Amino acid sequence: MGYEVTPWEVKGKIDYERLIEDFGVSKITPELLERIRSTAGGLHPLLRRGFFFAHRDLEKVLKDYEEGRGFFLYTGRAPSKSPMHIGHLIPFLMTKWLQEKFGVNTYIMIPDEEKYLAKKVDSLEEVEPRVRQDILNIAALGFDEDRTFIFRDTEFIGRMYKAAVHVARHINFSTAKAVFGFQGETSIGLIFYPALQIVPTLFEHRRPLIPCAIDQDPYFRLQRDVAPKLGFYKTAELLSKFVWGLLGPGTKMSASEPETAILLNEQPETAVKKILNAFTGGRATKEEQRRLGGRPEICVVYHWYTLLFEEDDKKLAERELACRTGRLLCGPCKRELAERVKRFLEEHQRRLKHAEKKARRMMYDGKLASEMWNWEFKPRQPLQPY
Ligand code: TYM
């Protein structure tokens, strides 16, 4: 089918319409967006511009909120060989927005074993410096420190293991193989790992909502089979597309191919150079571009404006028009983006300096973190479908 999307591999040019059908998720409709807008009192640009494009049970989350049952947020990041890139921030920025709008608890898993079990890194030691760096990157975003719990698996496993055993008992190998495409050479650690990624959906007896890119859906498809059997809610999901890499439309930004990505720990000047080399929707010559106009729909630079670097819809529309009519050439448009990305990185790197204390509170002694270090899993009566 020309592309592949699994939690460990994303390749080729993705047909998102097709993926919605293959994965059995629902499209976010204009009506649903309106409901979010009225319940949240606004719409994040990543929602109103369709980057978060699909979901499961989002309408039920809104109903739970409106009727006072509430919900909670859960997302995560698996540290790898390479540092986080700007694309990895997207689910966290969305999660933070939702936390601010709805005032709900947020759980952030750092599976420090996942990439090792998936054979993406050669040793656990190799991941170690990234674990700390990734946690600081996330902590620097400014989550509510008393309502957020950040935990790494190798440390929090004692609290999660019992729940993982219950989850794992309900998933048989044929199902896991069909969902994840496990092969004979897959490590048995990776085969068990999905049970762990499901555990945080059982942290509260409320509906979880998971903001993430669509590659993570297979885990939560399984969760939706298992959770009701343990007396817990099926998880809801808010799913995004993938941020394009710098070298072409529809490609995935990948930290292991640094020329495609802006890394969060990058020297701002290096980032500027990368943006100036990015693929655009421009024409072969200036003359041609003035005559025919540019093509924002295939332009990586425009894509990045829409995601993180132009919040104002009116200004974005003006930029698009100026491009299409040949008034705006790629040089100045790229330079302006490069400047914004540079400022963004400088600001993020400045915030990192104060992130250590925030991370400690969210991992150990903030209100939610302290409670979670005493959390105990108790299975409940199976839930009626709800
Ligand atoms: P990981 O570390 O591969 O990715 C972290 C988050 O970033 C999303 N993502 C992207 N989003 C936009 N554009 C991209 N190019 C891009 N690449 C990755 C991923 O979907 C993910 O949300 N198994 C997970 C870690 C995890 C987790 C979770 C994720 C544990 N529990 C709960 C989401 C929800 C992982 O390897 O993510």
XYZ file of C-alpha atoms and ligand atoms in Angstrom:
423
model
C 0.000 0.000 0.000
C 3.062 2.257 -0.239
C 3.361 3.139 3.429
C 3.696 1.557 6.830
C 2.599 2.889 10.221
C 3.403 0.967 13.382
C 4.580 2.289 16.762
C 8.161 1.454 15.750
C 8.218 2.172 12.038
C 6.653 4.921 9.950
C 7.593 4.744 6.279
C 6.400 6.026 2.921
C 3.811 8.578 1.932
C 0.912 8.208 4.301
C -2.657 8.237 3.088
C -4.425 9.499 6.211
C -7.937 8.896 4.868
C -7.026 5.274 4.289
C -5.382 5.031 7.696
C -8.593 6.196 9.374
C -10.334 3.220 7.785
C -7.531 0.722 8.365
C -7.221 1.634 12.036
C -10.981 2.021 12.563
C -10.708 5.465 14.147
C -13.079 8.384 13.489
C -12.444 11.619 11.701
C -12.757 14.830 13.712
C -15.790 16.482 12.141
C -16.558 20.216 12.088
C -19.463 19.506 14.512
C -17.110 17.846 16.985
C -14.675 20.757 16.687
C -17.536 23.121 17.523
C -18.350 21.067 20.609
C -14.733 21.213 21.743
C -14.675 24.938 21.116
C -17.780 25.555 23.168
C -16.755 23.233 26.041
C -13.113 24.389 26.172
C -13.841 28.018 25.393
C -11.548 28.041 22.345
C -9.724 25.834 19.864
C -6.008 25.208 19.697
C -4.524 25.945 16.218
C -3.464 22.297 15.904
C -7.148 21.362 16.189
C -8.682 24.106 14.082
C -6.111 23.509 11.313
C -6.800 19.771 11.264
C -3.379 18.516 12.339
C -5.140 16.530 15.046
C -7.472 14.876 12.599
C -8.836 11.685 14.122
C -10.098 10.359 17.439
C -11.785 7.657 19.423
C -14.633 8.509 21.806
C -13.808 12.203 22.049
C -17.508 13.039 22.239
C -17.759 10.775 25.302
C -14.899 12.660 26.955
C -16.759 15.937 26.457
C -19.936 14.394 27.840
C -18.064 13.032 30.882
C -16.652 16.492 31.483
C -19.970 18.265 31.056
C -21.766 15.818 33.342
C -19.146 16.105 36.088
C -17.517 12.667 35.841
C -14.341 14.280 34.515
C -11.537 12.536 32.635
C -7.750 12.396 32.710
C -4.919 12.824 30.228
C -2.167 10.370 29.433
C 0.702 10.555 26.947
C 4.383 9.553 26.739
C 7.792 9.600 25.152
C 10.223 6.717 24.699
C 13.814 7.982 24.943
C 15.937 6.912 22.042
C 19.428 7.297 20.579
C 18.664 10.789 19.351
C 17.334 13.845 21.156
C 13.701 14.920 20.835
C 12.783 16.988 17.801
C 10.215 19.738 17.459
C 7.617 17.255 16.166
C 7.807 15.265 19.386
C 6.618 18.335 21.281
C 3.307 18.429 19.479
C 1.421 15.838 21.566
C 2.781 17.435 24.728
C 1.719 20.923 23.672
C -1.743 19.598 22.926
C -1.842 17.777 26.261
C -0.807 20.922 28.094
C -3.508 22.945 26.369
C -6.133 20.367 27.332
C -4.874 20.326 30.912
C -5.171 24.119 31.092
C -8.638 24.175 29.555
C -10.119 21.326 31.581
C -8.005 21.378 34.757
C -7.454 17.608 34.729
C -4.733 15.245 35.944
C -2.047 14.332 33.420
C 0.184 11.252 33.354
C 3.360 11.189 31.271
C 5.086 7.853 30.777
C 8.783 7.642 29.946
C 9.257 4.036 28.819
C 13.024 3.959 29.104
C 13.064 0.299 28.044
C 10.905 0.459 24.907
C 13.484 1.479 22.279
C 15.961 -1.052 23.689
C 13.422 -3.863 23.498
C 12.478 -2.732 19.995
C 16.182 -3.023 19.101
C 16.401 0.626 18.148
C 19.298 1.151 20.557
C 22.099 -1.220 21.553
C 22.098 -0.797 25.312
C 20.100 0.695 28.153
C 23.149 2.807 29.067
C 23.009 4.454 25.676
C 19.483 5.679 26.435
C 20.272 6.969 29.914
C 21.451 10.519 29.054
C 18.397 10.923 26.826
C 16.003 9.921 29.589
C 17.018 12.883 31.672
C 17.108 15.242 28.718
C 13.665 14.167 27.464
C 12.125 14.559 30.907
C 13.558 18.077 31.169
C 12.280 18.967 27.703
C 8.801 17.911 28.752
C 8.979 19.488 32.216
C 10.084 22.805 30.648
C 6.746 23.110 28.831
C 5.039 24.208 32.025
C 2.492 21.560 33.004
C 0.566 22.080 36.244
C 3.059 20.628 38.711
C 0.443 19.420 41.200
C -1.688 17.752 38.575
C 1.028 16.077 36.509
C 2.905 12.851 37.128
C 5.985 12.005 35.032
C 7.410 8.535 35.593
C 10.017 6.308 33.984
C 9.208 2.631 33.709
C 12.379 1.161 35.210
C 11.751 3.250 38.325
C 7.954 3.072 38.695
C 7.628 -0.579 37.664
C 7.018 -1.770 41.226
C 3.720 0.130 41.287
C 2.723 -0.856 37.747
C 3.672 -4.506 37.604
C 0.544 -5.960 39.176
C -1.701 -4.043 36.788
C 0.517 -5.096 33.868
C 0.064 -8.738 34.852
C -3.719 -8.345 34.771
C -3.568 -6.621 31.394
C -1.108 -9.127 29.921
C -3.286 -12.075 31.015
C -6.070 -10.743 28.770
C -4.006 -10.355 25.591
C -3.084 -13.469 23.670
C -0.151 -13.743 21.316
C -2.194 -14.041 18.098
C -3.948 -10.780 18.859
C -0.692 -8.989 19.709
C 0.934 -10.381 16.587
C -1.945 -9.254 14.396
C -1.969 -5.760 15.934
C 1.787 -5.109 16.048
C 3.186 -7.461 13.394
C 5.531 -9.227 15.836
C 7.887 -11.722 14.168
C 9.944 -14.695 15.266
C 12.944 -12.452 15.953
C 10.965 -9.941 18.070
C 12.298 -9.869 21.630
C 9.861 -11.296 24.169
C 10.332 -8.082 26.129
C 8.683 -6.111 23.344
C 5.852 -8.614 23.231
C 5.096 -7.903 26.906
C 5.708 -4.164 26.657
C 2.234 -3.220 25.299
C 0.752 -4.402 28.613
C 2.859 -1.767 30.371
C 1.965 1.034 27.989
C -1.680 0.256 28.732
C -1.302 0.402 32.541
C -1.532 4.219 32.961
C -4.997 4.117 31.370
C -6.008 2.339 34.596
C -4.546 4.944 36.967
C -7.968 6.507 37.609
C -11.458 5.221 37.443
C -12.416 7.758 34.811
C -12.083 7.905 31.041
C -8.504 8.483 29.844
C -7.862 10.745 26.865
C -4.598 10.187 25.008
C -3.200 12.874 22.697
C -0.528 11.362 20.406
C 0.336 10.800 16.747
C -1.606 8.010 15.063
C 1.341 5.556 15.227
C 0.468 4.860 18.878
C -3.112 3.787 18.186
C -2.376 0.014 18.052
C -1.568 -0.014 21.787
C -4.812 1.642 22.659
C -6.891 -0.484 20.313
C -5.814 -3.372 22.540
C -6.510 -1.326 25.663
C -10.113 -0.931 24.501
C -10.539 -4.718 24.433
C -8.978 -5.273 27.811
C -9.983 -2.349 30.039
C -13.718 -3.176 30.348
C -12.807 -6.733 31.399
C -10.893 -5.248 34.330
C -13.721 -2.856 35.152
C -12.040 0.241 33.672
C -12.913 2.676 30.908
C -11.977 2.225 27.296
C -9.514 4.953 26.479
C -10.330 7.872 24.218
C -7.707 9.178 21.785
C -6.927 12.441 20.043
C -4.716 11.586 17.082
C -2.407 13.732 14.993
C -0.663 13.374 11.688
C 3.151 13.432 11.500
C 5.142 16.616 11.227
C 6.834 16.721 7.844
C 10.580 16.421 7.695
C 12.518 19.378 6.317
C 13.360 17.704 3.042
C 9.944 17.130 1.559
C 6.156 17.176 1.906
C 4.608 14.094 3.453
C 7.934 12.806 4.798
C 8.265 12.176 8.532
C 10.599 14.222 10.652
C 13.040 11.778 12.141
C 15.623 12.516 14.835
C 17.837 9.699 13.544
C 18.125 11.583 10.221
C 19.157 14.984 11.632
C 18.969 16.770 8.289
C 15.180 16.184 8.328
C 14.592 17.507 11.842
C 15.070 20.438 14.182
C 16.357 18.937 17.398
C 15.466 20.603 20.678
C 19.079 20.710 21.852
C 20.347 22.080 18.551
C 22.416 25.249 18.298
C 19.860 27.832 17.095
C 22.275 28.813 14.296
C 22.353 25.223 12.996
C 18.562 25.220 12.978
C 18.598 28.419 10.918
C 20.818 26.767 8.308
C 18.551 23.743 8.124
C 15.459 25.893 7.581
C 17.213 27.847 4.840
C 17.832 24.500 3.097
C 14.289 23.225 3.575
C 12.100 22.072 0.720
C 9.568 24.706 -0.385
C 6.713 24.906 -2.854
C 8.631 27.533 -4.828
C 9.250 27.539 -8.590
C 12.532 27.090 -10.419
C 13.202 30.805 -10.869
C 12.062 34.033 -9.205
C 10.529 35.164 -12.461
C 8.466 31.976 -12.712
C 7.376 32.264 -9.125
C 6.202 35.863 -9.589
C 4.215 34.716 -12.625
C 2.802 31.397 -11.374
C 2.890 31.790 -7.596
C 4.151 29.270 -5.036
C 2.479 26.056 -3.814
C 1.919 26.174 -0.050
C 0.220 22.765 -0.115
C 3.565 21.063 -0.773
C 5.766 23.530 1.119
C 7.506 22.362 4.286
C 8.111 25.966 5.345
C 4.395 26.798 5.116
C 3.557 23.529 6.907
C 5.678 24.622 9.848
C 4.043 28.030 9.974
C 0.658 26.314 10.218
C 1.773 24.007 13.030
C 3.739 26.052 15.497
C 4.979 29.284 14.050
C 1.926 31.378 13.123
C -0.920 31.377 15.611
C -2.880 34.150 13.951
C -5.270 32.713 11.329
C -5.565 36.027 9.505
C -1.811 36.410 9.126
C -1.500 32.809 7.985
C -4.164 33.371 5.323
C -2.345 36.527 4.161
C 0.889 34.593 3.891
C -0.803 31.884 1.862
C -2.354 34.389 -0.514
C 0.911 36.315 -0.942
C 2.638 33.040 -1.784
C 0.015 31.809 -4.236
C -0.074 35.125 -6.068
C 3.705 35.289 -6.397
C 4.105 38.363 -4.168
C 6.016 36.479 -1.476
C 9.160 34.652 -2.563
C 10.695 31.697 -0.729
C 13.843 33.509 0.459
C 12.162 36.025 2.799
C 9.509 33.510 3.858
C 12.190 31.005 4.907
C 14.273 33.659 6.647
C 11.302 34.731 8.718
C 10.539 31.140 9.720
C 14.198 30.552 10.551
C 14.112 33.590 12.840
C 10.985 32.321 14.619
C 12.427 28.817 15.031
C 15.626 30.323 16.393
C 13.708 32.365 18.972
C 11.652 29.311 19.878
C 14.791 27.228 20.510
C 16.486 29.975 22.490
C 13.420 30.360 24.667
C 13.072 26.588 25.140
C 16.742 26.207 26.002
C 16.452 29.064 28.501
C 13.445 27.378 30.150
C 15.402 24.111 30.333
C 17.707 25.740 32.838
C 14.798 25.942 35.313
C 13.247 22.614 34.421
C 15.114 20.450 36.946
C 13.024 21.612 39.890
C 9.787 21.314 37.943
C 10.721 17.784 36.889
C 11.387 16.777 40.489
C 7.983 17.989 41.581
C 6.197 16.213 38.752
C 8.151 13.002 39.339
C 8.307 12.821 43.125
C 6.917 15.422 45.452
C 4.169 17.409 43.733
C 0.599 16.590 44.826
C -0.252 14.035 42.128
C 3.258 12.528 42.099
C 3.166 11.926 45.885
C -0.202 10.214 45.570
C 0.968 8.025 42.716
C 3.932 6.636 44.639
C 1.262 5.002 46.832
C -0.970 3.889 43.971
C -2.183 0.324 44.049
C -3.985 -1.462 41.290
C -7.269 -3.103 42.170
C -9.280 -4.850 39.456
C -12.972 -4.015 39.558
C -16.195 -5.612 38.403
C -16.248 -5.744 34.606
C -17.930 -2.629 33.227
C -21.052 -2.765 31.138
C -20.303 -1.293 27.740
C -20.514 2.452 28.181
P 7.857 8.277 20.760
O 8.918 8.612 21.738
O 8.216 7.544 19.526
O 7.099 9.584 20.346
C 6.609 10.511 21.322
C 5.297 11.132 20.844
O 5.524 11.885 19.653
C 4.659 11.437 18.612
N 5.442 11.605 17.361
C 5.194 12.571 16.469
N 4.237 13.504 16.412
C 4.221 14.330 15.345
N 5.146 14.256 14.333
C 6.128 13.342 14.340
N 7.014 13.296 13.332
C 6.185 12.429 15.446
N 6.986 11.390 15.791
C 6.516 10.910 16.957
C 4.308 10.001 18.974
O 3.087 9.594 18.429
C 4.224 10.095 20.486
O 2.965 10.598 20.880
N 5.510 4.270 22.785
C 5.634 5.723 22.805
C 5.848 6.260 24.217
C 4.563 6.249 25.016
C 3.366 6.920 24.678
C 2.439 6.585 25.702
C 3.018 7.734 23.608
C 4.341 5.583 26.187
N 3.058 5.789 26.594
C 1.146 7.098 25.669
C 1.723 8.243 23.577
C 0.803 7.911 24.597
C 6.773 6.172 21.892
O 7.639 5.417 21.529
O 6.715 7.495 21.543
